[in-house]
Every structure is written in structure tokens, then in C-alpha cells.
PDB file of C-alpha atoms in Angstrom:
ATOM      1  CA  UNK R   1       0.000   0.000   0.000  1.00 74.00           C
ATOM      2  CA  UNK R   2       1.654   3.114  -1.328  1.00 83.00           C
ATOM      3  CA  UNK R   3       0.910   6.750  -0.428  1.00 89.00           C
ATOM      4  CA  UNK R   4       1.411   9.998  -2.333  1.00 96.00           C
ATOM      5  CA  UNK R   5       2.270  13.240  -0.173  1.00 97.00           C
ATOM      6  CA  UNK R   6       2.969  16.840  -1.049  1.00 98.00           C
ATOM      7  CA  UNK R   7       5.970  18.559   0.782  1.00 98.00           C
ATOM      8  CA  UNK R   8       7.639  21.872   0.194  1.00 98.00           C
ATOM      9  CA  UNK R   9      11.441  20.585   1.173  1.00 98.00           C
ATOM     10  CA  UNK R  10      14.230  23.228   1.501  1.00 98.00           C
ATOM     11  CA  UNK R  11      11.718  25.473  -0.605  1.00 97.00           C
ATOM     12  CA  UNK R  12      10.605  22.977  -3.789  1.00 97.00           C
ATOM     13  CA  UNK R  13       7.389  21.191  -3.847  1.00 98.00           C
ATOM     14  CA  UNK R  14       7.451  17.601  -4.230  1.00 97.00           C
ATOM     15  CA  UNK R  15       5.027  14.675  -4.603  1.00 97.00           C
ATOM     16  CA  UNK R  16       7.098  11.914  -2.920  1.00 97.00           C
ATOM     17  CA  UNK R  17       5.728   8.653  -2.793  1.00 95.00           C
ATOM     18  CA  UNK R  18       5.775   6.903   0.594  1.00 94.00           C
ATOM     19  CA  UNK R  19       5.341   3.212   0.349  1.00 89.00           C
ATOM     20  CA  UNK R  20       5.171   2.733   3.831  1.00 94.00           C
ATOM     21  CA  UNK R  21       2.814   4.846   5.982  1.00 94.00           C
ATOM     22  CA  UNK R  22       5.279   3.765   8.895  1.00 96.00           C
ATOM     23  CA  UNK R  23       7.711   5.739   7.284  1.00 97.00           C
ATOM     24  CA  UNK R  24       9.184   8.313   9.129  1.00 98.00           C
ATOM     25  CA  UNK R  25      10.273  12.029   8.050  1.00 98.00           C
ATOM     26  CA  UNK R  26      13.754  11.131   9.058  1.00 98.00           C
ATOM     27  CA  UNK R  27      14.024   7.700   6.849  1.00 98.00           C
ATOM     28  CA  UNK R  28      12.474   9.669   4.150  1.00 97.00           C
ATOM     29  CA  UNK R  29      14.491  12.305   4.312  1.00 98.00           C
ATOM     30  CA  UNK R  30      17.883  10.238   4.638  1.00 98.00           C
ATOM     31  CA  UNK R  31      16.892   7.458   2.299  1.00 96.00           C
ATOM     32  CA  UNK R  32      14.028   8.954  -0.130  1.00 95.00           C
ATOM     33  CA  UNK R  33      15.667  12.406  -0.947  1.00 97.00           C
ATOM     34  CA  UNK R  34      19.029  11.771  -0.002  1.00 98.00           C
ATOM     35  CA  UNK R  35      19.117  14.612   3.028  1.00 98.00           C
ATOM     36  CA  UNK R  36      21.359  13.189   5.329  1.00 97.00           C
ATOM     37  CA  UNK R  37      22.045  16.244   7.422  1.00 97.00           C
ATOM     38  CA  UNK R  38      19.716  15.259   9.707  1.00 97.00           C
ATOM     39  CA  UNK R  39      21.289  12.346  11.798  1.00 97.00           C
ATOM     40  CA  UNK R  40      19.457   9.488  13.031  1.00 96.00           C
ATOM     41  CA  UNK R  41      21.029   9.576  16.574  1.00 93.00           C
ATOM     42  CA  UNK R  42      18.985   7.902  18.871  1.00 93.00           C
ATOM     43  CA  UNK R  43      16.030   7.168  16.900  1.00 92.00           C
ATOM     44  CA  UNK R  44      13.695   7.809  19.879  1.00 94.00           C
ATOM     45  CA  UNK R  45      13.316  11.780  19.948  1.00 93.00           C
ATOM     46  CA  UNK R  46      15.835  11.837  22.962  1.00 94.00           C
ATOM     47  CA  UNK R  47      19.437  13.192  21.441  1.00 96.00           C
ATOM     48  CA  UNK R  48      18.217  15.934  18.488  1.00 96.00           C
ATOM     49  CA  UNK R  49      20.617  15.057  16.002  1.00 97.00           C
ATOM     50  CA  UNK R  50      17.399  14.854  13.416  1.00 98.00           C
ATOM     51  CA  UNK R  51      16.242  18.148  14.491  1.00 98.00           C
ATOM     52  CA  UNK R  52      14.757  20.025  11.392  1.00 98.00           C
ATOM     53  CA  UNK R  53      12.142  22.485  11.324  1.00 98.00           C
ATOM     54  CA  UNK R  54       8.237  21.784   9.569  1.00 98.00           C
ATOM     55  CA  UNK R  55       6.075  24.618   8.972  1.00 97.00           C
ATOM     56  CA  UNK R  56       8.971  27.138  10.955  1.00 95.00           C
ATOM     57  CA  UNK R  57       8.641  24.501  14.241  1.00 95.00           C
ATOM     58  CA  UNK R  58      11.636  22.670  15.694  1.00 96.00           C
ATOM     59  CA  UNK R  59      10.541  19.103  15.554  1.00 97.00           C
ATOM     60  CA  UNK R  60      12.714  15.674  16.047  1.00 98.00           C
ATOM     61  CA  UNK R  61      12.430  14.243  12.836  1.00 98.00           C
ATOM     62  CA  UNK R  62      12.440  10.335  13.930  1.00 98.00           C
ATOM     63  CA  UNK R  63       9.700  10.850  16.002  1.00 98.00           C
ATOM     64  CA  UNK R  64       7.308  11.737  12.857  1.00 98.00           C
ATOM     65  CA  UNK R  65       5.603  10.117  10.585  1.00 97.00           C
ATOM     66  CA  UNK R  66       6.261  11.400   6.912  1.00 97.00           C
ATOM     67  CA  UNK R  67       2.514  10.864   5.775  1.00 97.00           C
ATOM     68  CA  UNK R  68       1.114  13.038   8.978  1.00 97.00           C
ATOM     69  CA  UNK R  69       3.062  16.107   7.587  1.00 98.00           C
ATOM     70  CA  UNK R  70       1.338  16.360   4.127  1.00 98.00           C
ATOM     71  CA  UNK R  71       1.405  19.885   2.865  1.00 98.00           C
ATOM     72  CA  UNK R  72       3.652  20.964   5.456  1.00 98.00           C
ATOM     73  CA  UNK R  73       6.859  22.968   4.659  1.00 98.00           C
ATOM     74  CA  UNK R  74      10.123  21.237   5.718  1.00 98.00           C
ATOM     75  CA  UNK R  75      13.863  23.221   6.379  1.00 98.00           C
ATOM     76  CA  UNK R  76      16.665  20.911   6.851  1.00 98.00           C
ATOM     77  CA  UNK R  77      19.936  22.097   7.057  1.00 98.00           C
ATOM     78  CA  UNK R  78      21.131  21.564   3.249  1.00 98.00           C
ATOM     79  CA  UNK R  79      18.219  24.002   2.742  1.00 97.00           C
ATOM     80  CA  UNK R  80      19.532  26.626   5.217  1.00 97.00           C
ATOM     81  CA  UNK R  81      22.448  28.551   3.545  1.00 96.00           C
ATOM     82  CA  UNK R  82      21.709  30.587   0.349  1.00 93.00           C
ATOM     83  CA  UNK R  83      23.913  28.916  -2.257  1.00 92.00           C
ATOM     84  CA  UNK R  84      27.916  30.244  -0.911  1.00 93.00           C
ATOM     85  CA  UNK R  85      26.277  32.388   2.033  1.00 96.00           C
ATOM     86  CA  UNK R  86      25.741  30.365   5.380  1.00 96.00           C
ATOM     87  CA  UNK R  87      23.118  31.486   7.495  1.00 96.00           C
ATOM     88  CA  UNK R  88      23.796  33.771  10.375  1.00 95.00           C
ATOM     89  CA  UNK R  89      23.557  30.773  12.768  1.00 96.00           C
ATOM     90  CA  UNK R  90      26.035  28.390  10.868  1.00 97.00           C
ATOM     91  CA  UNK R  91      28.531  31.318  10.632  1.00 96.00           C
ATOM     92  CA  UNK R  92      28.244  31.844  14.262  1.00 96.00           C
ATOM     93  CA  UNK R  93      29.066  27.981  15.102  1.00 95.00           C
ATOM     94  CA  UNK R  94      31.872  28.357  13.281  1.00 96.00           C
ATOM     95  CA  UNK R  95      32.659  31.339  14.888  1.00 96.00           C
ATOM     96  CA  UNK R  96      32.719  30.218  18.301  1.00 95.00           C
ATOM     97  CA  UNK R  97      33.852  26.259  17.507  1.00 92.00           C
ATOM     98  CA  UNK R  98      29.537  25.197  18.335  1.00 91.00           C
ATOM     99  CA  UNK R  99      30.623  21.640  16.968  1.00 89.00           C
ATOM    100  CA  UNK R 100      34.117  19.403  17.246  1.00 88.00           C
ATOM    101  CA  UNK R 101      32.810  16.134  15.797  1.00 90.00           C
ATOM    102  CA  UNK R 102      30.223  17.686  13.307  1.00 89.00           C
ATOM    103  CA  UNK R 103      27.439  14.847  14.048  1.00 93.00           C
ATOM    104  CA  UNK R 104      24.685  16.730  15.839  1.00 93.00           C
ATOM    105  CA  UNK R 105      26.039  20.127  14.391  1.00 95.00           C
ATOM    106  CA  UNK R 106      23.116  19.856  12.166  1.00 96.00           C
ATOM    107  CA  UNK R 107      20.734  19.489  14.444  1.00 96.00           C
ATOM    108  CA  UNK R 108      21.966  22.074  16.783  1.00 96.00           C
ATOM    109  CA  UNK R 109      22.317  24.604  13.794  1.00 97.00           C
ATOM    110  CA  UNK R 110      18.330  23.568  13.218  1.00 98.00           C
ATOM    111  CA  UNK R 111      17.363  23.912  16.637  1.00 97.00           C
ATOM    112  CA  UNK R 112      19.004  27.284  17.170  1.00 95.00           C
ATOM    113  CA  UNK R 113      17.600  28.867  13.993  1.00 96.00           C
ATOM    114  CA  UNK R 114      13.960  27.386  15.282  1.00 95.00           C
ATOM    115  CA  UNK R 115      14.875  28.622  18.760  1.00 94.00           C
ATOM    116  CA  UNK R 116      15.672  31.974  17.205  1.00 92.00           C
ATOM    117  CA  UNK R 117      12.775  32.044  14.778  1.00 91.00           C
ATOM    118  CA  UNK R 118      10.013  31.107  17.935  1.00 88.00           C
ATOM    119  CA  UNK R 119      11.488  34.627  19.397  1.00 81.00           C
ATOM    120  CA  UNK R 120      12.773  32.117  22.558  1.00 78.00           C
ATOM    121  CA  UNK R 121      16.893  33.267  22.622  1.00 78.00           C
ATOM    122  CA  UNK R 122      16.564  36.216  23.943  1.00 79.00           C
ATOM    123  CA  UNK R 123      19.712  37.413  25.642  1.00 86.00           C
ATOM    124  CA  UNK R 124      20.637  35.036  28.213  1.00 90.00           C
ATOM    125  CA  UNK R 125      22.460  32.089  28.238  1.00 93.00           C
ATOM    126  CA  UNK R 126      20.632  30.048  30.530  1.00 93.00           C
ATOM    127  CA  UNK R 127      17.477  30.565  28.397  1.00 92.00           C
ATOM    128  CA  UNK R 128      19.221  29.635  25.561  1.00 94.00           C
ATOM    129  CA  UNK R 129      20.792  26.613  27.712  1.00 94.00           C
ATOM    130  CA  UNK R 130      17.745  25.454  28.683  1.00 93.00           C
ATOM    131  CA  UNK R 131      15.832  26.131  25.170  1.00 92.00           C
ATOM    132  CA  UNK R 132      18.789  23.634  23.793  1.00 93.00           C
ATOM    133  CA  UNK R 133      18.601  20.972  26.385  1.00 93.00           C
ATOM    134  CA  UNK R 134      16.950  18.386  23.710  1.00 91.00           C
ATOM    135  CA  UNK R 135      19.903  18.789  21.939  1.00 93.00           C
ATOM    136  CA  UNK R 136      23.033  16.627  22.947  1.00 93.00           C
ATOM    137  CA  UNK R 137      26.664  16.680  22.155  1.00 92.00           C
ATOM    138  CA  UNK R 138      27.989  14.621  23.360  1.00 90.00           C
ATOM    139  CA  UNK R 139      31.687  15.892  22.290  1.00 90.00           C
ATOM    140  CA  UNK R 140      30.514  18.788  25.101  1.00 89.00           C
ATOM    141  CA  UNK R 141      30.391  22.145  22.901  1.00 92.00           C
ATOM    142  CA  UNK R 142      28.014  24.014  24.811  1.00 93.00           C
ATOM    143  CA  UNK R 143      29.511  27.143  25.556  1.00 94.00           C
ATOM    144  CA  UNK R 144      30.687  27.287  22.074  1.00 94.00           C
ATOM    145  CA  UNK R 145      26.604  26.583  21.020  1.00 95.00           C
ATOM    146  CA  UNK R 146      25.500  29.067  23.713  1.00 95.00           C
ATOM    147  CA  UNK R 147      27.948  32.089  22.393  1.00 95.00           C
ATOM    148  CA  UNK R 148      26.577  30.820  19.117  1.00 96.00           C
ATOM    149  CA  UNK R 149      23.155  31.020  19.437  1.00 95.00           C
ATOM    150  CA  UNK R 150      23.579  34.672  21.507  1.00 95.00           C
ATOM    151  CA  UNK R 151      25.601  35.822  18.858  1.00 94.00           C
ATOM    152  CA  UNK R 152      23.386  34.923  16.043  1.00 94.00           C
ATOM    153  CA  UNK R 153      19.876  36.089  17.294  1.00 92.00           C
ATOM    154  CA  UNK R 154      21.568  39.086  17.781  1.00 91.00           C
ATOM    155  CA  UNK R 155      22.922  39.386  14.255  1.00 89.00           C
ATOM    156  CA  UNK R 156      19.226  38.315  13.064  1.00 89.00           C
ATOM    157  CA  UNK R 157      17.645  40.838  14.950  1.00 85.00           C
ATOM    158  CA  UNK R 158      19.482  43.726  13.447  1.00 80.00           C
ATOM    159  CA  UNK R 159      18.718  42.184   9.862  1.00 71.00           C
ATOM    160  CA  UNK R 160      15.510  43.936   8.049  1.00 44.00           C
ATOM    161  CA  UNK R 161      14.858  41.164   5.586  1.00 48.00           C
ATOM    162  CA  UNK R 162      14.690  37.973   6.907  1.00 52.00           C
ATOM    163  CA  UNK R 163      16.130  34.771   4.897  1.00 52.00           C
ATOM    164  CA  UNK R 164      15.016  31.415   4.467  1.00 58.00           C
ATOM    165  CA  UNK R 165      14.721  29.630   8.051  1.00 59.00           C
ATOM    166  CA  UNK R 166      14.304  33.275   9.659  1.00 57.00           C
ATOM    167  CA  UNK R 167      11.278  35.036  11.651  1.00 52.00           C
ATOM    168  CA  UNK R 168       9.636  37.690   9.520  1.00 45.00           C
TER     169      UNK R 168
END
């Protein structure tokens, strides 16, 4: 029994057939469209490393099922930089080293764009701490991700135009 679903993925709509409504978003993303910036970490919602944002929300990829998300609008991080220019948040990680080992870099970089987008950074690092806590690394870069994080929302917030993956 085969599906048919309609997503808008890193801004182009697709009809993607899903030929198992057990499917996740995550195994469709990885193995369907060949996205495999999101990570499949834990595979049980509890480590982030398939954090990608649907519809502008922070969401752990694993935990949803691709068919419940029809017409919904999907970021993943190969979606986030516009063609040679990274996004504000990916230049900040680099910036203040937010990754050593790279494999839940992605989903951190999703997380704090969604954390920045839902107007939740703010200015203090505790809040932005806390905000993170679904996300682990577990090479321990979290002051690096905090300074990140700070140093992008405030970057986005002086910026008039938003980009793709940004609050209007």
C-alpha cells in the first residue's frame, strides 16, 4: 500500500511517494531524498541530532511520521544557507567552535535557527541553555553553542529582511 504526499522541502514542492505509511520524516528524508544532514542519533526523539524544522517549528524528525506532515513545509539544514552564504547561525558555530565532531552540528544549527525564529533566545544564556537541552553533544560544545546562538539572534535581529529559516 503506497501513499502519495505533497511537501515543500528546503523550498521545492514535491510529490514523494511513501510506500510505507510507517515511514518516518527522518528515513524519508535520509533514504528517499538523499538529506542526510539530519542524523538518526537515537532514533527515539531523545538526542536531536534529526532536528529540522516543519512549517517554521523545531521538531525531532524520527519521532514523525512522513505521511502526517502532508502539505507541510520542511527546512533541513542543506536548505539553510543561500547557495555560498551560510546562514547567520552556521557562521556563528563556526565562529565560536559550536561543533568538534560535526554529528549533531546539524541538528543544533536547526534547533538554534527554530529557537531563534520562535522569538525564545533572547539574551541570556541560561534561556538559551535550557531552550537547547533536547539537543546533545555529546563531544561537550556548549559554551561554544551558547555564544553561538547569543551571537546569532543578535545578528538576526538587526537584519531587516529575513532569509530562508528566519522570523519575519
Amino acid at each position: 500500500m503506497s501513499f502519495d504526499i505533497v511537501l515543500t522541502v528546503n523550498g521545492t514542492r514535491r510529490t514523494i511517494p511513501i510506500p510505507d505509511p510507517r515511514v518516518t520524516l527522518l528515513d524519508l528524508l535520509r533514504e528517499g531524498l538523499h538529506l542526510t544532514g539530519a542524523k538518526k542519533g537515537c532514533d527515539r526523539g531523545q538526542c536531536g541530532a534529526c532536528t529540522i524544522l516543519v512549517d517554521g517549528r523545531r521538531i525531532n524528525s524520527c519521532l514523525a511520521l512522513a505521511v502526517s506532515l502532508d502539505g507541510s513545509e520542511i527546512l533541513t539544514i542543506e536548505g539553510l544557507a543561500e547557495g555560498d552564504r551560510l546562514h547567520p547561525v552556521q557562521e556563528a558555530f563556526i565562529a565560536h567552535d559550536g561543533f568538534q565532531c560535526g554529528f549533531c552540528t546539524p541538528g543544533q544549527i536547526m534547533s538554534a535557527v527554530g529557537l531563534i525564529r520562535e522569538a525564545q533566545a533572547g539574551d541570556d544564556p541560561e534561556r538559551v541553555r535550557e531552550a537547547m537541552s533536547g539537543n546533545l553533544c555529546r563531544c561537550g560544545a556548549y559554551a561554544g553553542i551558547t555564544e553561538a546562538v547569543l551571537e546569532a539572534q543578535n545578528a538576526l535581529s538587526q537584519h531587516e529582511t529575513p532569509r530562508r529559516g528566519e522570523a519575519a
